[in-house]
XYZ file of C-alpha atoms in Angstrom:
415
model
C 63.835 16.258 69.279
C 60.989 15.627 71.554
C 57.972 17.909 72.050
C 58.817 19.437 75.152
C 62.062 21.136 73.795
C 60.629 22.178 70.412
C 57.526 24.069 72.344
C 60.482 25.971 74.368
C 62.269 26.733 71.313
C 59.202 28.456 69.810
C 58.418 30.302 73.157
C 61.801 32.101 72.861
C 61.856 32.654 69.459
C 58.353 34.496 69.617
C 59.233 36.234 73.082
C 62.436 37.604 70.799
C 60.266 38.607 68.303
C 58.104 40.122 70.591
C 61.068 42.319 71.400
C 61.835 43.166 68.368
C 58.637 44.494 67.502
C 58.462 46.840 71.056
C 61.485 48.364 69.758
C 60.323 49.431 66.516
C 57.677 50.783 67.423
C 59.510 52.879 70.162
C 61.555 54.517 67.338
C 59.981 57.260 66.375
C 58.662 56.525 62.937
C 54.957 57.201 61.121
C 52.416 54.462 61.460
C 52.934 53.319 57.952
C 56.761 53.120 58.429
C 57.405 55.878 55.573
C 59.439 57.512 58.268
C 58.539 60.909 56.777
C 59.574 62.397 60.444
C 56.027 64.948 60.415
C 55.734 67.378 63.378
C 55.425 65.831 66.637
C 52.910 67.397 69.603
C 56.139 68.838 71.649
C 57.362 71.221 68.448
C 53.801 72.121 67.781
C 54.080 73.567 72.044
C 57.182 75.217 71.184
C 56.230 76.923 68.113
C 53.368 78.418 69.637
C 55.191 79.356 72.810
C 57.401 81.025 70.287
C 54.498 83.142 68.522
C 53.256 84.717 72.330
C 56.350 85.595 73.973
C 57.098 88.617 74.069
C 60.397 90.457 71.946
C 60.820 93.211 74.649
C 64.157 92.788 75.937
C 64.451 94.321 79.990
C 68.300 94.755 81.191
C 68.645 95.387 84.595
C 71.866 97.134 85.905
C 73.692 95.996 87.894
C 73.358 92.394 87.781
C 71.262 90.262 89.854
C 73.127 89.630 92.897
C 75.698 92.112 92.775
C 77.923 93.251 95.919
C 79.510 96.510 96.343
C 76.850 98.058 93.841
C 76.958 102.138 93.522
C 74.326 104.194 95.439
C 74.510 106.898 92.729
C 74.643 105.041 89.155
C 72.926 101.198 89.906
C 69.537 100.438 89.517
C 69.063 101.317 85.470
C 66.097 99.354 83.771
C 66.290 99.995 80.316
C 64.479 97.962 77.515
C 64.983 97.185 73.835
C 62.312 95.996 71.389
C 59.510 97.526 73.601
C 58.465 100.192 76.435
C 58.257 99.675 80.033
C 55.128 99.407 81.487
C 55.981 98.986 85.433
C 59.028 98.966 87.636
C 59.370 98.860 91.048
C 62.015 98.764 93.705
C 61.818 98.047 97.140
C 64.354 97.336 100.006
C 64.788 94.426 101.445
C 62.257 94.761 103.922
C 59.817 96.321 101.325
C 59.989 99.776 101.831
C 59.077 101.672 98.032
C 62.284 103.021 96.524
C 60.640 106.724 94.250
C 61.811 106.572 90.940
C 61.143 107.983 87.105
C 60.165 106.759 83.917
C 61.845 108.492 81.019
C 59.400 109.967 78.591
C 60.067 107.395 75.844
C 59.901 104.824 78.445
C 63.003 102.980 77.401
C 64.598 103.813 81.181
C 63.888 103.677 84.386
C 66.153 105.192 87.622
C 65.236 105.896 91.232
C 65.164 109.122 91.749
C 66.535 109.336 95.347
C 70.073 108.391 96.118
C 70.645 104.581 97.505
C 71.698 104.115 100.942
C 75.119 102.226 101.464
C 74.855 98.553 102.708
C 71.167 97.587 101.620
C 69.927 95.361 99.444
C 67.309 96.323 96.660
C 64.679 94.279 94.921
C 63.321 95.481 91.210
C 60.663 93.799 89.416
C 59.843 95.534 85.685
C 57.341 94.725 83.199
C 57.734 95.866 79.344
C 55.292 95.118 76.548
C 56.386 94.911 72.648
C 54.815 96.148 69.973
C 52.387 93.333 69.837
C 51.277 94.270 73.232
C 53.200 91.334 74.564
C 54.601 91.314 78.103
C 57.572 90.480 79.799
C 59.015 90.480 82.911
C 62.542 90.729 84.514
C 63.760 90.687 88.531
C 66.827 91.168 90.174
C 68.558 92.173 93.358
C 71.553 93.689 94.533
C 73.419 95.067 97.530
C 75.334 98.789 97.580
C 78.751 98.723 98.432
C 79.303 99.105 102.538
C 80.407 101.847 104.900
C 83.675 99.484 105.379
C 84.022 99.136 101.712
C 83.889 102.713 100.771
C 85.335 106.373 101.520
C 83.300 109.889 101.393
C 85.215 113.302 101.626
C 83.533 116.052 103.646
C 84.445 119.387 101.773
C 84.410 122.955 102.448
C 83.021 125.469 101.620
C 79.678 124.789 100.862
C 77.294 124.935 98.068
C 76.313 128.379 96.679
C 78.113 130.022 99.558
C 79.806 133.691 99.369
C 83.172 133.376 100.684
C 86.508 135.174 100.846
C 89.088 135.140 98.336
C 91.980 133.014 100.746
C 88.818 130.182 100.874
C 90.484 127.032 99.773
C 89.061 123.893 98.468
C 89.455 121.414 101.230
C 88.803 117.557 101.379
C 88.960 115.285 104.136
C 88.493 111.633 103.555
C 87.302 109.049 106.312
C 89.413 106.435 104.946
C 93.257 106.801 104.458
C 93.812 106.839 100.786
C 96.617 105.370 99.377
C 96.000 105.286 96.173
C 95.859 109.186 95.764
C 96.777 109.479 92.118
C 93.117 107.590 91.329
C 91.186 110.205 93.811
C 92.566 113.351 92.821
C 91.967 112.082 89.469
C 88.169 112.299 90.217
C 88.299 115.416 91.842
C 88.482 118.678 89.837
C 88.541 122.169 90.961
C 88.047 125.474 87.882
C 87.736 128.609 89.021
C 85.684 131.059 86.211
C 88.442 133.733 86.409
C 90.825 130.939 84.515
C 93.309 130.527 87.309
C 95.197 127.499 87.397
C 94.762 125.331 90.841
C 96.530 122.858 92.263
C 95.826 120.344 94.971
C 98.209 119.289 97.676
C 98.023 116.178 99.915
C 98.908 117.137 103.593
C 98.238 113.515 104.469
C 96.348 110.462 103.463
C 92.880 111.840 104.659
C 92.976 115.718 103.433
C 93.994 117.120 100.102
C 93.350 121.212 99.958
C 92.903 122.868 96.579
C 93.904 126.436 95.405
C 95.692 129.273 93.216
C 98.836 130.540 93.307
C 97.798 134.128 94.285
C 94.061 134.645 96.265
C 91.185 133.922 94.415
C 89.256 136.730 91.981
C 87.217 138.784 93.088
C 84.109 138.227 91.768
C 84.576 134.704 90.252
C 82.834 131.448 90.468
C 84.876 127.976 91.786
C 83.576 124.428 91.007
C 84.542 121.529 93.037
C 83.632 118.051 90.830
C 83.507 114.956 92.160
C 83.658 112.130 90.561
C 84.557 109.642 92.788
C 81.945 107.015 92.187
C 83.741 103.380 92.052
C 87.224 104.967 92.271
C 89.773 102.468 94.294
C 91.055 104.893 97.352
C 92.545 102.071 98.904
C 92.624 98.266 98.332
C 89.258 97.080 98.196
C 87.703 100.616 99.278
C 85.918 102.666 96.808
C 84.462 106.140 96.209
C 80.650 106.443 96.533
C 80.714 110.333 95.653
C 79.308 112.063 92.131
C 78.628 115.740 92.935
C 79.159 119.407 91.629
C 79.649 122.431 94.212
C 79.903 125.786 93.235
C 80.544 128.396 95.375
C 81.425 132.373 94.846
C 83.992 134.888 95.219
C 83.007 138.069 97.154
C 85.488 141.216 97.750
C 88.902 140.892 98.532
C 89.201 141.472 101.777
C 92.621 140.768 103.643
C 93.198 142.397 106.915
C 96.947 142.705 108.739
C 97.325 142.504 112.201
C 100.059 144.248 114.060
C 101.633 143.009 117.205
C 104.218 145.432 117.564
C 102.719 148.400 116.676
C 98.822 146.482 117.985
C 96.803 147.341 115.497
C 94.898 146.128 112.682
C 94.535 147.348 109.482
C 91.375 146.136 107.224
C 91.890 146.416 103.403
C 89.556 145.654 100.599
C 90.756 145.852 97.235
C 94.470 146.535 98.685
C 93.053 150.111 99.931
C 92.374 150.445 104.041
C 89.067 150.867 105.016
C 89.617 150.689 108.844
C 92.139 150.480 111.509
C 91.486 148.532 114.628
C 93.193 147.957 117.598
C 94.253 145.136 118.775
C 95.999 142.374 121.379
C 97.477 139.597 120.630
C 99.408 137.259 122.077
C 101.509 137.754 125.392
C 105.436 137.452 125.609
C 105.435 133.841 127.367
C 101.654 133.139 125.163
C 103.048 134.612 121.528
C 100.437 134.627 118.641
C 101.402 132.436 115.727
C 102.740 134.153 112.706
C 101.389 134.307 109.194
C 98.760 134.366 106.646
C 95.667 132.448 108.523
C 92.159 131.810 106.873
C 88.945 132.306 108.360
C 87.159 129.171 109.007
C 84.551 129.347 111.315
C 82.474 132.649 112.519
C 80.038 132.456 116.193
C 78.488 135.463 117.311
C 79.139 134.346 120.859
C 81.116 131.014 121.953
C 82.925 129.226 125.099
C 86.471 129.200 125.078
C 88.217 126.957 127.668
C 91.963 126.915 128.544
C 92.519 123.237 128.970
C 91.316 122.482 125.481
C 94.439 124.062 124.199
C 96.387 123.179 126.552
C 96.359 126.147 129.356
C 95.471 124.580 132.489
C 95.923 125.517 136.124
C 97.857 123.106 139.001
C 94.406 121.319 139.530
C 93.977 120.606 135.790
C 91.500 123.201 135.099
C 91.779 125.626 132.776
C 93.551 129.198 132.922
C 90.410 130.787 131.885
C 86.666 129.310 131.026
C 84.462 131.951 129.365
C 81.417 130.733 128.409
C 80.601 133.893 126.409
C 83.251 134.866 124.250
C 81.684 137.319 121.403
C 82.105 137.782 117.817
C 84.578 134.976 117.582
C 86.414 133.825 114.386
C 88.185 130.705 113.665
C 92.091 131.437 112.785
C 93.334 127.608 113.218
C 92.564 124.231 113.998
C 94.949 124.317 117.405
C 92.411 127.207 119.030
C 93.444 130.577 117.416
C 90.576 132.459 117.150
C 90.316 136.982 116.581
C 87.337 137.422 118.897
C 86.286 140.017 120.849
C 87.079 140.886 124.475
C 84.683 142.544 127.329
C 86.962 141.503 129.807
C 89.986 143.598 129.451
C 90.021 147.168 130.047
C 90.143 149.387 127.365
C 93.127 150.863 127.403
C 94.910 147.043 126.424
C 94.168 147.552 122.988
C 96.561 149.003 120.702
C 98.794 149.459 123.727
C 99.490 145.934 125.252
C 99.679 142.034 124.517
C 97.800 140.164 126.982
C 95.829 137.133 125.355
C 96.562 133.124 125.055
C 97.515 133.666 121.783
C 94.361 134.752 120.583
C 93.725 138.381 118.343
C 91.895 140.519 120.751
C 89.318 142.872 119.556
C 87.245 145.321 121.938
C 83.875 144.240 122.474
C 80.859 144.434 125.253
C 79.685 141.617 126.850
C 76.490 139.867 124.871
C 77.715 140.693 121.481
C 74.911 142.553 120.702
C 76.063 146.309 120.120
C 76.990 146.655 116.421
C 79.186 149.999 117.252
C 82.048 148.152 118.511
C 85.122 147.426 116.859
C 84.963 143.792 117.560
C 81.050 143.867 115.736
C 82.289 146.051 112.947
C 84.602 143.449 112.517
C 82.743 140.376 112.425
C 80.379 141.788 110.465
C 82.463 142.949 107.844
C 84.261 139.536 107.919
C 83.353 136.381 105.685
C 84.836 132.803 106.091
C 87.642 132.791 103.847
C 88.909 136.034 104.414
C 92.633 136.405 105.093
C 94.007 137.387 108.529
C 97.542 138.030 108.105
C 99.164 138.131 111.226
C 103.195 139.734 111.965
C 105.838 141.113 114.125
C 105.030 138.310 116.893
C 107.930 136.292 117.775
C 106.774 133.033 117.029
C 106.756 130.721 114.317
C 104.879 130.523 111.263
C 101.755 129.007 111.587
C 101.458 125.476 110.039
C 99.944 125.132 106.627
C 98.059 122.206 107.802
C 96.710 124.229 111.371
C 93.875 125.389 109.712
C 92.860 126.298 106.269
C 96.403 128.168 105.638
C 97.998 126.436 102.782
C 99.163 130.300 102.125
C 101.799 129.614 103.872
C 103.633 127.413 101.632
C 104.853 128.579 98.438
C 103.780 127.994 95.221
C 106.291 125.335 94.476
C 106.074 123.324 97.691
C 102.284 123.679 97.350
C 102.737 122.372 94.067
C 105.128 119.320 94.634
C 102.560 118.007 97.159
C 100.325 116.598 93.933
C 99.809 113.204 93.550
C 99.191 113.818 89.486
């Protein structure tokens, strides 16, 4: 072998070597090679990482970049293991959202209601029992106008009405799915009466007895309507409790043929009034009609309902009418007339269709029979109406499910 090979022989073998010892010293093991495998600098940073965080434990409802949240039950902090020390919630363009601590400070909720189609930012802070602190953000969006339904109800809130007052809904979103949302909607009357509901079409559901309301009794309307599925992909936004009251019962029957009105409370007359109603060719619809709207004075117009002259306008424009009562939705109102001459009522049929009551112009003398009336009157109070010729009035016209019987009124459930 000569020299020159036998030098490049031992160059490799030590460069292999050389290898060999990199690698074992890359693996890991003590400096004596006992391989005892002690603690190594990264452990020692997680063990005391371990020792300062904090065991306070903040959930956040609902989760952080939820869609179609609820602006009634989202945005609960709550914490385990420790209290909260901060929250706070802003909107997206960083306007403070009020809110308030429970007293053990294991909660936190806003304490105004969310608006629909805005996104929220919270940011809470909690500290364990070691005064440790942590820290937990999120962000959502509430559900959307398009992606939700309210219902509008009458009557309202701590309001005295009369005992034909039903519960009425109307949705702004057709429901389909009406089992779900009558479901969530519950109407109890004190006096024990049973109600029912009945759907007149996908946007209004009315609630009531079988016979008028007690006296005297209290009604609740609950809604629970949060997150219920109305229709696909549309939900309920509502949680709510109305009450409202009872006051006398007060039903009043008007005449045509014989044109007058008599006013009972407690099934006893208190007054007779006379009346006009409807004309031969302009007949007054027939039936048990519930008051729905009251104005001391208001302007009634002919080609609203329908009445109009040749050129389109209408047969009549007062801009004045007083004491005026809603009767139905189609324009049937029991108002009072300074127009006609007195010797119309109780003697002649002359109106549009309307219930005339004698009146002076300005509504503003209480010894009329038109004030005594309105006065006397609440919304809800019955109006029965007879003897004019024409057709029942429709249950939906109005608030005058009365017209249907129990049964029908009954077989219009969706439950």
């Amino acid at each position: 072998m000569t020299d020159s090979k036998r030098r490049r022989r031992l160059t490799a073998a030590s460069a292999l070597l050389g290898g060999v010892l990199v690698l074992t010293a890359c693996s890991g093991g003590d400096a004596d090679g006992s391989g005892s495998g002690g603690d190594t600098s990264q452990a020692k940073v997680d063990e005391a990482a371990a020792k300062k965080s904090s065991e306070a434990q903040i959930t956040i409802t609902p989760k952080d970049g939820s869609n179609n949240a609820s602006i009634n039950n989202s945005a609960v902090v709550a914490v385990s293991k420790g209290t909260l020390t901060g929250v706070t919630m802003t909107t997206q363009d960083g306007k403070a959202v009020a809110g308030q601590l429970s007293a053990d400070k294991k909660s936190w909720k806003p304490s105004v209601q969310l608006e629909r189609s805005t996104t929220y930012k919270l940011a809470a802070e909690a500290k364990d029992s070691e005064g440790r602190i942590a820290h937990e953000n999120a962000s959502f969006t509430t559900v959307s106008p398009a992606n939700s339904f309210i219902g509008s109800f009458t009557p309202d809130n701590g309001s005295t009405v009369g005992v034909g007052m039903p519960v009425s809904v109307n949705f702004d979103k057709a429901i389909t799915n009406k089992a779900a949302v009558q479901k969530g909607i519950t109407v109890s009357s004190s006096s024990g009466q049973e109600v029912a509901c009945h759907w007149f079409n996908a946007n209004r559901m009315d609630c009531r007895p079988e016979e008028y309301w007690k006296e005297g009794s209290t009604v609740t309307l609950k809604l629970a309507l949060d997150g219920v599925e109305g229709a696909a992909g549309v939900h309920g936004v509502q949680q709510k409790t109305v009450t409202f009251h009872i006051g006398r019962n007060q039903v009043s029957y008007v005449d045509a043929q014989t044109h007058q009105m008599k006013v009972t409370q407690d099934g006893k007359v208190v007054k007779t009034i006379p009346i006009s109603a409807g004309a031969p060719d302009k007949k007054t619809y027939e039936g048990r009609m519930v008051i729905s709207e009251k104005f001391k004075e208001t302007r009634m117009n002919g080609a609203t309902v329908g009445f109009k002259d040749s050129d389109g306008k209408g047969e009549y424009d007062i801009k004045d009418v007083p004491h005026a009562m809603r009767l139905t939705t189609s324009g049937t109102f029991i108002h009072g007339n300074y127009w006609g001459a007195s010797s119309v009522f109780g003697n002649e049929n002359t109106s549009h269709g309307c219930v005339g009551l004698q009146d002076k112009k300005g509504a503003n003398d209480p010894g009329t029979p038109a004030a005594w009336f309105f006065n006397h009157s609440l919304i809800g109070d019955v109006v029965v109406v007879q003897h004019t010729g024409d057709k029942t009035v429709s249950p939906d016209n109005g608030l005058n499910g009365w017209n249907m019987d129990w049964a029908q009124w009954k077989a219009g459930s969706a439950v």
